[in-house]
Structure formats: structure tokens, C-alpha cells
């Protein structure tokens, strides 16, 4: 069944075929979120490839991590703008 | 700010010491919830006044329950406050999405059309051709559940937590369904020559000339 008011454009087609390997579940991503943020702030270490791929493909988890990074950075007097690029999103 | 060990010792204590620690934890979760509401307010105009305060209060309470319930699973791979804040952010973001979508209809049974043209002339043929192939694969290659989830999440942009509520599922299960759908679509489109897989890189789009040369 098709709907006249919803369309697949090129960006949507790209999203539907986005590569989400290596696999990481939302639960595993959530479990890693806090250590990812602290490691990023303490050592400027980028997330693992699996985590980066997951964050690129999952808006909800991406919001969780980005927000946590912003909050914790501010709590420790770090400008979030200086560390957010390390998420490579 | 208290050190991680102090937080853990205080929360594991009994009596007044424990009660004081829970009160501090609640204040911490309120701070996390306010931060998340402030972030989402920019794109969520209805998130003001009593609506925002209700979300913050509810989410902070949920986060305190989560932290206390999972305290023994804390492995010390991060600071305690970072670990606790993630529950405040998770519960707040989820509550905001639920609140915003509470009165919206979530259609679950339709596959969208493919546009005839694109804005860029150079991309028009390639773009619409690829989109058309994706649309056909979406229509014919996925299970009904995979198709419904993919359309809701990626085309109708229903938040994953809201869709999970609608389907009686959870974020983890729906993301796995979407992952399986993407794997299936990529496999079919690779077989059809729309995507190519190199030995060192994930599948990428091919152009029309490359497909004609195969």
C-alpha cells in the first residue's frame, strides 16, 4: 500500500541503506555511554568504531551521548565544543 | 563534588546518611533532567511551564529509582556522577518524546511513494533511480514488521521510544529490527548493482555508468 503524502527522497533512501556494521545494540551503547564520555574528556580518546557507527545511525542514543558529554564537560569546566568533534558524528 | 567512593559508601549506608545521599542524588538527577529539557526545548516549543516541570520531576524520580536499582551493577568505569547523569538524560529525553507525541497519530501500514525528480539535475536521474530501487526493495523484500518499523522510524520520523511504546516493544528490539531491514535492503541493492562492497570499505553507492558496465 502506498501513501500519496509520504515519499522516499535520496536522503531517505541513503538512510534506509545506511551501513550499521559493526553491530552494537542500544543496550550496549547505553552501557558504554558514561565511560565513553569520561574517556573522551580525560584522554580525548574517540569512541570505538562500533559505537561511532551506532551513534551515527541511532538518533536517540546519539542525543543521550551528546547531551551527557555537554553536561559532564560543563560540570568539569570544559567547553563542550572542544570535545564534541571527537565523537566524529 | 563528591568522589565516586563517597557516593557509593553513602548510598549503601543506612539511616540518615543514606537518606541524605538519596536527597543529593535526587538533586543531581534534577540537574540532569533540567539540562536535557533545556536542550530539547529548542526543537520542542510545547516544552515550557508546567509541562516542562512535570517532565523534569517525573524523569528525575525515575532516574533515582534506576540508579538505586542498578547501584550494584556500577563497575566504576566512569565517575559515579557521569554514570548517574546518563539515567537522568535517558529518562528525560524519553519522557519529552512521549509527551510531545502523546496526541499524534502514528500510521503504521503504508509505504511511501518515490518522487519523480530531485532538486539537482545531475542527481535527478541517479537519485530518483536509487530511491526508486530502495522503494521497490522496501515494498517487496522486507517482512511486514521490518517495513512498518523502517517507515515509521526513517520516513515518518517517529522517535524510537515512542514507537516502542506503540508496539509494546523497546528501543533495543526496534533498532535490531531496523538493522536487519537495512542489512536486507543493502544485500538486495548490492545484488542489483546499486551498491558495491569493497574489501576494505562498507558498501557504497554506484553510479549508472558503473551498473551499465557490469
CSV table of C-alpha atoms in Angstrom, one decimal:
chain,number,residue,atom,x,y,z
A,1,UNK,CA,0.0,0.0,0.0
A,2,UNK,CA,1.3,3.4,-0.8
A,3,UNK,CA,0.6,6.8,0.6
A,4,UNK,CA,0.5,10.0,-1.6
A,5,UNK,CA,1.8,12.2,1.1
A,6,UNK,CA,5.0,10.3,2.0
A,7,UNK,CA,7.9,10.0,-0.3
A,8,UNK,CA,11.3,8.4,-0.5
A,9,UNK,CA,13.9,11.0,-1.5
A,10,UNK,CA,17.5,10.4,-2.0
A,11,UNK,CA,18.4,11.2,1.7
A,12,UNK,CA,15.8,8.8,3.0
A,13,UNK,CA,17.0,6.1,0.6
A,14,UNK,CA,20.5,6.6,1.9
A,15,UNK,CA,19.2,6.4,5.5
A,16,UNK,CA,17.3,3.2,4.7
A,17,UNK,CA,20.5,1.6,3.3
A,18,UNK,CA,22.9,3.0,5.9
A,19,UNK,CA,25.6,0.6,6.9
A,20,UNK,CA,25.2,-0.3,10.6
A,21,UNK,CA,28.1,-2.7,10.9
A,22,UNK,CA,29.9,-3.3,13.2
A,23,UNK,CA,26.9,-4.1,15.2
A,24,UNK,CA,26.2,-2.5,18.6
A,25,UNK,CA,22.9,-2.7,20.3
A,26,UNK,CA,21.2,0.2,22.0
A,27,UNK,CA,21.5,-1.5,25.4
A,28,UNK,CA,25.3,-2.0,24.8
A,29,UNK,CA,25.6,1.6,23.7
A,30,UNK,CA,23.8,2.8,26.8
A,31,UNK,CA,26.2,0.6,29.0
A,32,UNK,CA,29.2,2.3,27.3
A,33,UNK,CA,27.9,5.8,27.3
A,34,UNK,CA,29.3,7.0,30.6
A,35,UNK,CA,32.8,5.5,30.1
A,36,UNK,CA,32.9,6.9,26.6
A,37,UNK,CA,32.2,10.4,27.8
A,38,UNK,CA,34.7,10.3,30.7
A,39,UNK,CA,37.4,8.8,28.5
A,40,UNK,CA,36.7,11.4,25.9
A,41,UNK,CA,37.0,14.2,28.4
A,42,UNK,CA,40.0,12.7,30.3
A,43,UNK,CA,42.1,11.4,27.4
A,44,UNK,CA,40.5,12.9,24.3
A,45,UNK,CA,40.0,9.3,23.1
A,46,UNK,CA,37.5,8.8,20.3
A,47,UNK,CA,34.7,6.2,20.7
A,48,UNK,CA,35.1,2.7,19.2
A,49,UNK,CA,34.1,2.2,15.6
A,50,UNK,CA,31.1,0.2,16.7
A,51,UNK,CA,29.9,3.0,19.0
A,52,UNK,CA,30.6,5.6,16.4
A,53,UNK,CA,28.6,3.7,13.8
A,54,UNK,CA,25.7,3.1,16.2
A,55,UNK,CA,25.6,6.8,17.2
A,56,UNK,CA,25.5,7.8,13.5
A,57,UNK,CA,22.5,5.5,12.9
A,58,UNK,CA,20.5,5.9,16.2
A,59,UNK,CA,19.3,9.4,16.9
A,60,UNK,CA,18.0,8.6,20.4
A,61,UNK,CA,21.4,7.2,21.5
A,62,UNK,CA,23.2,10.0,19.8
A,63,UNK,CA,21.2,12.5,21.7
A,64,UNK,CA,21.9,10.7,25.0
A,65,UNK,CA,25.7,10.7,24.4
A,66,UNK,CA,25.9,14.2,23.0
A,67,UNK,CA,23.8,15.6,25.9
A,68,UNK,CA,25.8,13.7,28.5
A,69,UNK,CA,29.1,14.9,27.1
A,70,UNK,CA,27.8,18.5,27.2
A,71,UNK,CA,26.5,18.2,30.8
A,72,UNK,CA,29.6,16.5,32.2
A,73,UNK,CA,32.0,18.8,30.3
A,74,UNK,CA,30.3,21.8,31.8
A,75,UNK,CA,30.3,20.2,35.3
A,76,UNK,CA,34.1,20.0,35.0
A,77,UNK,CA,34.7,23.4,33.4
A,78,UNK,CA,35.4,22.1,29.9
A,79,UNK,CA,34.0,23.8,26.9
A,80,UNK,CA,31.9,21.0,25.2
A,81,UNK,CA,32.6,22.5,21.8
A,82,UNK,CA,36.2,21.5,22.2
A,83,UNK,CA,35.5,17.8,22.8
A,84,UNK,CA,32.2,17.2,20.8
A,85,UNK,CA,34.1,16.8,17.5
A,86,UNK,CA,35.9,13.8,19.0
A,87,UNK,CA,32.6,11.9,18.7
A,88,UNK,CA,33.1,12.2,15.0
A,89,UNK,CA,29.3,12.4,14.3
B,1,UNK,CA,31.6,17.4,44.1
B,2,UNK,CA,31.8,14.1,46.0
B,3,UNK,CA,34.2,11.4,44.8
B,4,UNK,CA,32.8,8.2,43.4
B,5,UNK,CA,33.7,6.1,46.5
B,6,UNK,CA,31.9,8.6,48.8
B,7,UNK,CA,28.8,8.4,46.7
B,8,UNK,CA,28.8,4.7,46.8
B,9,UNK,CA,29.5,4.5,50.5
B,10,UNK,CA,26.8,7.0,51.4
B,11,UNK,CA,24.2,5.4,49.2
B,12,UNK,CA,25.0,1.9,50.6
B,13,UNK,CA,24.8,3.2,54.2
B,14,UNK,CA,21.7,3.1,56.3
B,15,UNK,CA,19.7,5.7,58.3
B,16,UNK,CA,20.3,9.4,57.9
B,17,UNK,CA,23.5,9.0,55.9
B,18,UNK,CA,21.6,7.0,53.3
B,19,UNK,CA,18.7,9.4,53.3
B,20,UNK,CA,20.9,12.4,52.8
B,21,UNK,CA,22.7,10.6,49.9
B,22,UNK,CA,19.4,9.9,48.2
B,23,UNK,CA,18.4,13.5,48.6
B,24,UNK,CA,21.7,14.6,47.0
B,25,UNK,CA,21.2,12.0,44.2
B,26,UNK,CA,17.7,13.4,43.6
B,27,UNK,CA,19.2,16.9,43.3
B,28,UNK,CA,21.8,15.6,40.9
B,29,UNK,CA,19.1,13.9,38.8
B,30,UNK,CA,17.0,17.1,38.7
B,31,UNK,CA,20.1,19.0,37.4
B,32,UNK,CA,20.5,16.4,34.6
B,33,UNK,CA,16.8,16.5,33.8
B,34,UNK,CA,16.8,20.3,33.6
B,35,UNK,CA,19.8,20.2,31.3
B,36,UNK,CA,18.0,17.7,29.0
B,37,UNK,CA,14.8,19.7,28.9
B,38,UNK,CA,16.8,22.9,28.1
B,39,UNK,CA,18.5,21.0,25.2
B,40,UNK,CA,15.2,19.8,23.7
B,41,UNK,CA,13.3,23.0,24.3
B,42,UNK,CA,14.9,24.5,21.2
B,43,UNK,CA,13.1,22.0,19.0
B,44,UNK,CA,10.1,21.4,21.2
B,45,UNK,CA,8.2,24.6,21.7
B,46,UNK,CA,5.5,23.0,23.8
B,47,UNK,CA,8.1,22.1,26.4
B,48,UNK,CA,7.5,25.1,28.7
B,49,UNK,CA,6.0,25.9,32.1
B,50,UNK,CA,4.2,23.2,33.9
B,51,UNK,CA,4.7,20.7,31.1
B,52,UNK,CA,8.5,21.1,31.4
B,53,UNK,CA,8.4,21.0,35.2
B,54,UNK,CA,6.3,17.8,35.2
B,55,UNK,CA,8.7,16.1,32.8
B,56,UNK,CA,11.7,17.1,34.9
B,57,UNK,CA,10.1,16.0,38.2
B,58,UNK,CA,8.9,12.7,36.7
B,59,UNK,CA,12.2,11.9,34.9
B,60,UNK,CA,14.3,12.8,38.0
B,61,UNK,CA,12.3,10.4,40.1
B,62,UNK,CA,12.6,7.7,37.5
B,63,UNK,CA,16.3,8.2,37.3
B,64,UNK,CA,16.7,8.0,41.1
B,65,UNK,CA,14.9,4.7,41.0
B,66,UNK,CA,17.1,3.4,38.2
B,67,UNK,CA,20.3,4.5,39.8
B,68,UNK,CA,19.4,2.9,43.2
B,69,UNK,CA,18.2,-0.3,41.5
B,70,UNK,CA,21.4,-0.7,39.4
B,71,UNK,CA,23.8,0.6,42.0
B,72,UNK,CA,25.4,-2.9,42.5
B,73,UNK,CA,26.0,-3.2,38.7
B,74,UNK,CA,28.1,0.0,38.7
B,75,UNK,CA,31.6,-1.2,37.7
B,76,UNK,CA,33.5,2.1,38.2
B,77,UNK,CA,34.5,2.5,34.6
B,78,UNK,CA,33.4,6.1,34.8
B,79,UNK,CA,32.8,8.6,37.6
B,80,UNK,CA,29.6,7.9,39.6
B,81,UNK,CA,28.1,11.2,38.6
B,82,UNK,CA,28.6,10.6,34.9
B,83,UNK,CA,27.1,7.2,35.3
B,84,UNK,CA,24.1,8.6,37.2
B,85,UNK,CA,23.6,11.5,34.8
B,86,UNK,CA,23.1,9.2,31.9
B,87,UNK,CA,19.9,7.8,33.6
B,88,UNK,CA,18.6,11.4,34.1
B,89,UNK,CA,19.2,12.2,30.4
B,90,UNK,CA,17.7,8.9,29.2
B,91,UNK,CA,14.5,9.2,31.3
B,92,UNK,CA,14.1,12.9,30.5
B,93,UNK,CA,14.6,12.6,26.7
B,94,UNK,CA,12.2,9.6,26.6
B,95,UNK,CA,9.6,11.4,28.7
B,96,UNK,CA,9.9,14.5,26.4
B,97,UNK,CA,9.3,12.4,23.3
B,98,UNK,CA,6.4,10.6,24.9
B,99,UNK,CA,4.8,13.9,25.9
B,100,UNK,CA,5.2,15.5,22.5
B,101,UNK,CA,3.8,12.5,20.6
B,102,UNK,CA,1.1,11.7,23.1
B,103,UNK,CA,-1.7,13.1,20.9
B,104,UNK,CA,-0.2,12.4,17.5
B,105,UNK,CA,-1.3,9.6,15.2
B,106,UNK,CA,1.3,7.0,14.3
B,107,UNK,CA,0.4,5.4,10.9
B,108,UNK,CA,1.9,2.0,10.6
B,109,UNK,CA,0.7,0.5,7.4
B,110,UNK,CA,1.9,2.4,4.3
B,111,UNK,CA,4.9,2.5,2.1
B,112,UNK,CA,5.7,5.9,0.7
B,113,UNK,CA,5.9,7.0,-2.9
B,114,UNK,CA,9.1,7.8,-4.7
B,115,UNK,CA,9.4,11.4,-6.1
B,116,UNK,CA,9.7,11.8,-9.9
B,117,UNK,CA,12.5,14.4,-9.7
B,118,UNK,CA,15.2,15.8,-7.5
B,119,UNK,CA,16.4,19.3,-7.0
B,120,UNK,CA,19.8,18.9,-8.6
B,121,UNK,CA,19.7,18.0,-12.4
B,122,UNK,CA,22.9,16.0,-12.0
B,123,UNK,CA,21.4,14.0,-9.2
B,124,UNK,CA,17.9,13.7,-10.6
B,125,UNK,CA,18.3,10.5,-12.6
B,126,UNK,CA,20.7,8.8,-10.2
B,127,UNK,CA,18.9,10.0,-7.1
B,128,UNK,CA,15.4,9.0,-8.3
B,129,UNK,CA,16.7,5.8,-9.7
B,130,UNK,CA,18.3,4.8,-6.5
B,131,UNK,CA,15.4,6.0,-4.4
B,132,UNK,CA,13.0,4.0,-6.7
B,133,UNK,CA,15.1,0.9,-6.2
B,134,UNK,CA,15.1,1.4,-2.5
B,135,UNK,CA,11.3,1.9,-2.6
B,136,UNK,CA,10.8,-1.3,-4.5
B,137,UNK,CA,13.0,-3.3,-2.2
B,138,UNK,CA,11.3,-1.8,0.8
B,139,UNK,CA,8.0,-2.9,-0.7
B,140,UNK,CA,9.0,-6.4,-1.7
B,141,UNK,CA,12.0,-7.6,0.3
B,142,UNK,CA,11.2,-6.8,3.9
B,143,UNK,CA,8.8,-8.5,6.3
B,144,UNK,CA,5.7,-6.5,7.2
B,145,UNK,CA,7.1,-5.8,10.6
B,146,UNK,CA,10.5,-4.7,9.2
B,147,UNK,CA,8.8,-2.4,6.7
B,148,UNK,CA,6.5,-0.9,9.3
B,149,UNK,CA,9.4,-0.2,11.7
B,150,UNK,CA,11.6,1.2,8.9
B,151,UNK,CA,8.9,3.5,7.6
B,152,UNK,CA,7.9,4.8,11.0
B,153,UNK,CA,11.4,5.5,12.2
B,154,UNK,CA,13.1,6.7,9.0
B,155,UNK,CA,10.3,8.2,6.9
B,156,UNK,CA,7.7,9.3,9.4
B,157,UNK,CA,10.5,10.1,11.9
B,158,UNK,CA,8.6,8.7,14.9
B,159,UNK,CA,11.0,8.6,17.9
B,160,UNK,CA,12.1,5.1,18.6
B,161,UNK,CA,10.9,5.2,22.2
B,162,UNK,CA,7.5,6.4,21.1
B,163,UNK,CA,7.3,3.6,18.5
B,164,UNK,CA,8.4,1.1,21.1
B,165,UNK,CA,5.5,2.2,23.4
B,166,UNK,CA,3.1,1.9,20.5
B,167,UNK,CA,4.2,-1.6,19.6
B,168,UNK,CA,4.8,-2.8,23.2
B,169,UNK,CA,8.5,-3.2,22.4
B,170,UNK,CA,11.7,-1.4,23.4
B,171,UNK,CA,14.4,0.7,21.8
B,172,UNK,CA,16.9,-2.2,21.6
B,173,UNK,CA,14.5,-4.6,19.8
B,174,UNK,CA,13.3,-1.9,17.3
B,175,UNK,CA,16.9,-0.9,16.5
B,176,UNK,CA,17.7,-4.6,15.8
B,177,UNK,CA,14.7,-4.9,13.5
B,178,UNK,CA,15.8,-1.8,11.7
B,179,UNK,CA,19.4,-3.1,11.5
B,180,UNK,CA,18.1,-6.4,10.0
B,181,UNK,CA,16.0,-4.4,7.5
B,182,UNK,CA,19.0,-2.3,6.4
B,183,UNK,CA,21.1,-5.4,6.0
B,184,UNK,CA,18.4,-7.0,3.8
B,185,UNK,CA,18.0,-3.8,1.7
B,186,UNK,CA,21.7,-3.4,1.3
B,187,UNK,CA,22.1,-7.0,0.2
B,188,UNK,CA,19.3,-6.7,-2.4
B,189,UNK,CA,20.6,-3.4,-3.7
B,190,UNK,CA,24.1,-4.8,-3.9
B,191,UNK,CA,22.9,-7.7,-6.0
B,192,UNK,CA,21.1,-5.3,-8.2
B,193,UNK,CA,24.2,-3.2,-8.7
B,194,UNK,CA,23.1,-0.1,-6.8
B,195,UNK,CA,25.6,-0.6,-4.0
B,196,UNK,CA,29.1,-2.0,-4.2
B,197,UNK,CA,31.2,-3.7,-1.5
B,198,UNK,CA,34.9,-3.2,-1.5
B,199,UNK,CA,37.3,-5.4,0.6
B,200,UNK,CA,38.2,-2.5,2.8
B,201,UNK,CA,35.1,-0.3,3.0
B,202,UNK,CA,31.4,-0.7,3.5
B,203,UNK,CA,29.0,-0.8,0.6
B,204,UNK,CA,28.8,2.5,-1.3
B,205,UNK,CA,26.5,3.8,-4.0
B,206,UNK,CA,27.4,3.0,-7.6
B,207,UNK,CA,26.5,5.3,-10.5
B,208,UNK,CA,24.5,4.4,-13.6
B,209,UNK,CA,27.6,4.1,-15.8
B,210,UNK,CA,29.2,1.6,-13.4
B,211,UNK,CA,26.0,-0.5,-13.4
B,212,UNK,CA,25.8,-0.5,-17.2
B,213,UNK,CA,29.4,-1.7,-17.4
B,214,UNK,CA,28.7,-4.8,-15.3
